[in-house]
Coordinates of C-alpha atoms in Angstrom, one line a residue:
M1 CA -5.8 29.5 -4.4
K2 CA -6.8 26.6 -3.6
I3 CA -5.1 23.5 -5.0
C4 CA -6.0 19.9 -4.1
I5 CA -3.5 16.7 -4.8
I6 CA -5.0 13.3 -6.3
V7 CA -3.1 10.4 -6.9
D8 CA -3.9 6.5 -7.7
D9 CA -3.1 4.7 -4.8
N10 CA -0.2 3.0 -6.6
A11 CA 1.2 6.1 -5.1
G12 CA 0.8 3.7 -1.5
Y13 CA -0.7 6.3 0.8
T14 CA -2.9 4.4 3.1
P15 CA -6.0 6.3 4.6
E16 CA -4.3 8.6 7.6
E17 CA -2.0 9.3 5.4
A18 CA -3.9 11.4 2.5
K19 CA -5.5 12.4 5.4
Q20 CA -2.9 13.6 7.0
F21 CA -1.0 15.7 3.9
G22 CA -4.3 17.2 2.9
I23 CA -4.2 14.8 -0.4
K24 CA -7.4 12.1 -1.6
V25 CA -6.9 9.0 -3.7
V26 CA -8.5 7.5 -6.4
S27 CA -8.7 3.3 -5.8
M28 CA -7.6 1.2 -8.9
P29 CA -9.8 -2.2 -8.8
V30 CA -8.0 -5.7 -8.5
I31 CA -10.6 -8.7 -9.6
I32 CA -10.2 -11.4 -7.3
D33 CA -12.4 -14.4 -8.6
G34 CA -14.8 -11.9 -10.7
E35 CA -15.0 -9.7 -7.9
T36 CA -14.0 -6.3 -7.8
Y37 CA -12.3 -4.6 -4.3
F38 CA -10.5 -1.7 -3.1
E39 CA -6.9 -1.9 -1.0
Y40 CA -8.0 0.0 2.4
K41 CA -11.8 -0.2 1.4
T42 CA -12.4 -3.7 0.9
I43 CA -9.7 -6.2 1.0
S44 CA -6.9 -6.0 3.6
H45 CA -3.6 -6.6 2.3
E46 CA -4.1 -10.0 4.6
N47 CA -6.5 -11.4 2.7
Y48 CA -5.9 -9.8 -0.4
Y49 CA -2.4 -12.5 -0.3
K50 CA -4.7 -15.2 1.4
K51 CA -6.2 -15.1 -2.3
M52 CA -3.4 -14.8 -3.9
A53 CA -1.9 -18.2 -2.2
A54 CA -5.0 -20.0 -2.9
N55 CA -4.6 -19.2 -6.4
A56 CA -7.4 -17.4 -7.1
D57 CA -7.7 -15.6 -10.6
I58 CA -6.2 -11.9 -9.8
S59 CA -6.0 -9.3 -12.3
T60 CA -6.2 -5.7 -12.2
S61 CA -8.8 -2.3 -13.8
Q62 CA -8.4 1.4 -14.1
P63 CA -10.9 3.5 -11.8
A64 CA -14.7 3.5 -13.8
I65 CA -14.4 7.2 -15.8
G66 CA -17.6 8.7 -13.2
E67 CA -15.6 7.9 -10.3
I68 CA -13.1 10.1 -11.2
L69 CA -15.3 13.3 -12.3
E70 CA -17.5 12.2 -9.2
M71 CA -13.6 12.8 -7.6
W72 CA -12.8 16.1 -9.8
D73 CA -16.8 18.1 -9.4
E74 CA -16.7 17.2 -5.4
T75 CA -13.1 18.5 -4.6
L76 CA -13.9 22.0 -7.5
K77 CA -16.6 22.9 -5.5
E78 CA -14.0 23.5 -2.9
Y79 CA -10.5 23.9 -4.5
D80 CA -10.4 26.2 -7.1
Q81 CA -7.4 23.7 -9.3
I82 CA -7.1 20.0 -8.9
V83 CA -3.4 18.2 -9.6
H84 CA -4.2 14.8 -10.6
M85 CA -1.3 12.5 -10.6
P86 CA -1.1 9.1 -11.0
M87 CA 0.4 5.9 -12.3
S88 CA 2.9 6.2 -15.2
S89 CA 1.5 6.1 -18.6
G90 CA 3.6 3.8 -19.4
L91 CA 2.2 1.1 -16.8
S92 CA -1.5 1.6 -17.3
A93 CA -4.2 4.0 -19.7
S94 CA -5.1 5.8 -16.7
C95 CA -3.0 8.3 -17.8
E96 CA -4.0 8.8 -20.4
T97 CA -7.7 8.5 -19.9
A98 CA -7.5 11.3 -17.1
K99 CA -5.4 13.8 -19.3
G100 CA -8.5 13.0 -22.1
L101 CA -11.6 14.2 -19.3
A102 CA -9.3 17.4 -17.9
K103 CA -9.3 19.1 -21.4
D104 CA -13.2 19.3 -20.1
Y105 CA -11.8 21.2 -16.7
E106 CA -9.8 23.4 -18.7
G107 CA -7.5 25.6 -16.9
K108 CA -9.0 23.6 -13.4
V109 CA -7.8 20.3 -13.4
F110 CA -3.5 19.9 -14.8
V111 CA -3.1 15.4 -14.6
V112 CA 0.5 15.0 -14.7
D113 CA 2.4 12.1 -16.7
N114 CA 5.8 11.8 -14.5
H115 CA 6.3 8.3 -15.7
R116 CA 6.2 6.8 -11.7
I117 CA 4.7 4.4 -9.2
S118 CA 4.9 3.9 -5.4
I119 CA 7.6 5.0 -3.7
T120 CA 8.6 7.3 -6.6
L121 CA 5.2 8.5 -7.2
K122 CA 5.4 9.6 -3.4
S123 CA 7.9 11.7 -3.9
A124 CA 6.9 13.9 -5.9
V125 CA 3.4 14.4 -4.7
R126 CA 6.1 16.0 -1.5
D127 CA 7.1 18.2 -3.9
A128 CA 3.9 19.1 -5.4
I129 CA 3.0 19.9 -1.7
K130 CA 6.0 22.0 -1.2
L131 CA 5.0 23.4 -4.4
I132 CA 1.9 24.8 -3.8
E133 CA 3.2 26.2 -0.1
Q134 CA 5.3 27.8 -2.2
G135 CA 3.1 29.3 -3.5
H136 CA 2.7 28.1 -7.6
D137 CA -0.3 26.8 -9.4
G138 CA -1.2 23.8 -10.9
E139 CA 0.3 24.7 -14.7
Y140 CA 3.5 25.1 -12.9
I141 CA 4.2 22.1 -11.0
K142 CA 2.6 20.4 -13.9
N143 CA 5.4 21.1 -15.9
Y144 CA 8.0 20.6 -13.1
L145 CA 6.7 17.5 -12.0
E146 CA 7.1 16.3 -15.9
K147 CA 10.6 17.7 -16.0
T148 CA 11.7 16.0 -13.1
A149 CA 10.7 13.2 -14.0
Y150 CA 13.3 10.9 -14.3
E151 CA 15.1 12.4 -11.6
S152 CA 14.3 9.2 -10.0
T153 CA 15.5 5.1 -10.3
I154 CA 13.4 2.1 -8.5
Y155 CA 14.8 -1.5 -8.7
I156 CA 12.8 -4.3 -7.4
M157 CA 13.4 -7.6 -7.2
V158 CA 10.6 -10.6 -7.8
N159 CA 10.5 -13.2 -6.1
T160 CA 9.5 -15.7 -8.2
L161 CA 8.4 -15.5 -12.0
K162 CA 5.1 -16.8 -11.9
Y163 CA 3.1 -13.6 -11.7
L164 CA 5.6 -11.6 -14.6
R165 CA 4.9 -15.2 -16.8
K166 CA 0.8 -14.5 -15.9
G167 CA 1.1 -11.4 -17.3
G168 CA 3.0 -12.7 -20.4
R169 CA 6.1 -10.8 -19.0
V170 CA 8.3 -14.0 -19.3
T171 CA 7.9 -17.8 -21.3
P172 CA 5.9 -20.8 -18.8
A173 CA 9.5 -22.2 -19.8
G174 CA 11.5 -19.5 -18.9
A175 CA 9.5 -19.1 -15.2
V176 CA 10.4 -23.0 -14.7
L177 CA 13.9 -23.1 -15.4
G178 CA 13.9 -20.0 -13.9
E179 CA 12.1 -20.9 -10.8
A180 CA 14.8 -24.8 -10.8
L181 CA 17.6 -21.5 -10.5
H182 CA 16.9 -19.9 -8.2
I183 CA 16.6 -16.7 -10.9
K184 CA 15.9 -13.7 -9.5
P185 CA 14.6 -11.0 -11.8
V186 CA 15.4 -7.7 -11.1
L187 CA 13.6 -4.8 -12.5
T188 CA 13.5 -1.5 -13.4
I189 CA 11.3 1.3 -14.8
L190 CA 13.0 3.6 -17.7
G191 CA 10.8 5.8 -20.3
G192 CA 7.6 5.0 -17.5
K193 CA 7.8 1.4 -18.5
L194 CA 8.3 -1.9 -16.2
D195 CA 12.0 -3.3 -17.9
A196 CA 13.8 -6.0 -17.2
F197 CA 18.1 -5.1 -15.7
A198 CA 19.4 -7.7 -14.1
K199 CA 18.6 -11.9 -13.7
C200 CA 19.8 -12.7 -10.2
M201 CA 21.3 -16.0 -8.6
G202 CA 19.7 -16.0 -5.1
V203 CA 17.6 -13.2 -3.0
K204 CA 21.4 -12.0 -1.6
K205 CA 22.7 -11.2 -5.4
A206 CA 19.7 -9.7 -6.3
K207 CA 20.2 -7.2 -3.4
R208 CA 24.0 -6.4 -4.1
V209 CA 23.2 -5.9 -7.6
M210 CA 20.6 -3.5 -6.7
I211 CA 21.8 -1.6 -4.1
E212 CA 25.3 -1.0 -6.7
A213 CA 22.6 0.2 -9.0
I214 CA 21.6 3.0 -6.9
K215 CA 25.1 3.7 -6.5
K216 CA 26.3 4.2 -9.5
D217 CA 23.0 6.8 -10.0
M218 CA 23.8 8.7 -7.7
T219 CA 27.4 9.3 -9.1
E220 CA 26.2 9.5 -12.9
K221 CA 22.7 10.1 -12.7
F222 CA 22.7 12.3 -9.8
P223 CA 26.7 13.9 -9.4
N224 CA 27.4 15.9 -7.2
V225 CA 24.1 16.0 -5.7
P226 CA 24.7 15.9 -2.0
L227 CA 22.9 13.6 0.2
D228 CA 19.8 15.1 1.7
Q229 CA 19.0 16.8 -2.0
L230 CA 18.0 12.8 -2.2
D231 CA 15.4 10.6 -0.6
F232 CA 15.5 6.5 -0.2
G233 CA 13.2 4.7 -0.1
F234 CA 12.0 1.1 0.4
A235 CA 9.1 -1.0 -0.8
Y236 CA 7.5 -4.2 -0.5
T237 CA 5.4 -7.2 -0.7
E238 CA 4.6 -9.3 2.5
D239 CA 8.4 -9.4 3.6
L240 CA 8.0 -6.9 6.4
D241 CA 11.6 -8.5 7.9
G242 CA 13.5 -8.5 4.3
I243 CA 13.0 -5.3 4.0
K244 CA 13.8 -4.1 7.3
Q245 CA 16.9 -6.4 6.4
F246 CA 17.6 -4.7 2.9
I247 CA 17.7 -1.4 3.7
E248 CA 19.9 -1.9 6.8
E249 CA 22.2 -3.3 4.7
S250 CA 21.7 0.1 1.9
K251 CA 22.1 2.0 5.1
A252 CA 25.5 0.4 5.0
A253 CA 26.6 0.2 1.6
I254 CA 25.2 3.4 0.5
G255 CA 25.6 6.1 3.6
F256 CA 22.3 7.5 4.5
K257 CA 20.8 7.5 7.5
E258 CA 17.6 7.2 7.3
A259 CA 15.1 5.8 4.2
S260 CA 12.0 8.8 3.0
N261 CA 9.6 5.4 3.1
C262 CA 9.1 1.9 3.8
D263 CA 6.1 1.4 2.0
P264 CA 3.4 -1.9 1.3
L265 CA 3.5 -2.0 -2.6
S266 CA -0.4 -1.4 -4.4
L267 CA -2.3 -4.2 -4.6
S268 CA -2.4 -3.2 -7.9
V269 CA 1.3 -3.1 -8.6
A270 CA 1.4 -7.0 -6.2
T271 CA -1.2 -8.6 -8.3
H272 CA 2.5 -8.1 -11.6
I273 CA 4.7 -9.8 -9.6
G274 CA 3.3 -11.0 -7.2
P275 CA 4.5 -12.3 -3.5
G276 CA 8.0 -11.6 -1.7
A277 CA 9.2 -9.0 -4.4
L278 CA 12.1 -5.5 -2.6
A279 CA 12.7 -2.4 -3.9
I280 CA 14.9 0.3 -3.6
T281 CA 14.8 4.0 -4.6
V282 CA 16.8 7.1 -4.9
T283 CA 15.8 10.1 -5.5
K284 CA 16.5 13.9 -6.1
V285 CA 13.5 16.0 -4.2
I286 CA 12.7 19.5 -3.3
K287 CA 14.5 21.1 0.2

């Protein structure tokens, strides 16, 4: 049985990576000053952040239903089944939309909601690839990934409150006060939704808080799990030097040797958290 994995671009795969791993990527629309763009296709990260710095009006949207159906139909000409892995249903309605569409593809399209995004979703894709290699079918893979959905944590430091204010997650007055006090919120994803985890005075404090949170998760969430069964991943928005330094600090504090990922966050995620963000994850994976 031939099975194809389809994931949306919030997982952070570049076109080259998608080709390398034999997966397909759905592009999430980014609307800038009324014009629709697609990451890596019609806008680069560099040009996106230039527009953001120029205070362009930026928002996001779901993929068009017609595009999803066309991708599925074309894929099923070559493959027997599809494992479709969109971003967490708690962050976008695109997952529930895909579930509804999949009802007409009974036994051929399996939509996975494992409440992940970015590098945690990429870890789930790697697990799905391993399960395919082991000979499992789409239904088994869907059930496995949803069963293990919470065997992963992610913490994100937001460098500016401007975009959280725009999205209604912080009041204008709170944003002004937070900026004046150099507050850097640390967010996490719980139950598939983005939630506040801590408010830190400055970047150094935020990084220490995230590292300690990961160490606590290793003790409480993954007790007795050896390091070689844990993936430590990192992501960022427009601060490559900052994330490289954070990786080295995390290695020294936690004790792992290599990061599984160091990816720029997708543009649809960056729209809501802005530049200068740093993220760290730990995920239990199939070995």
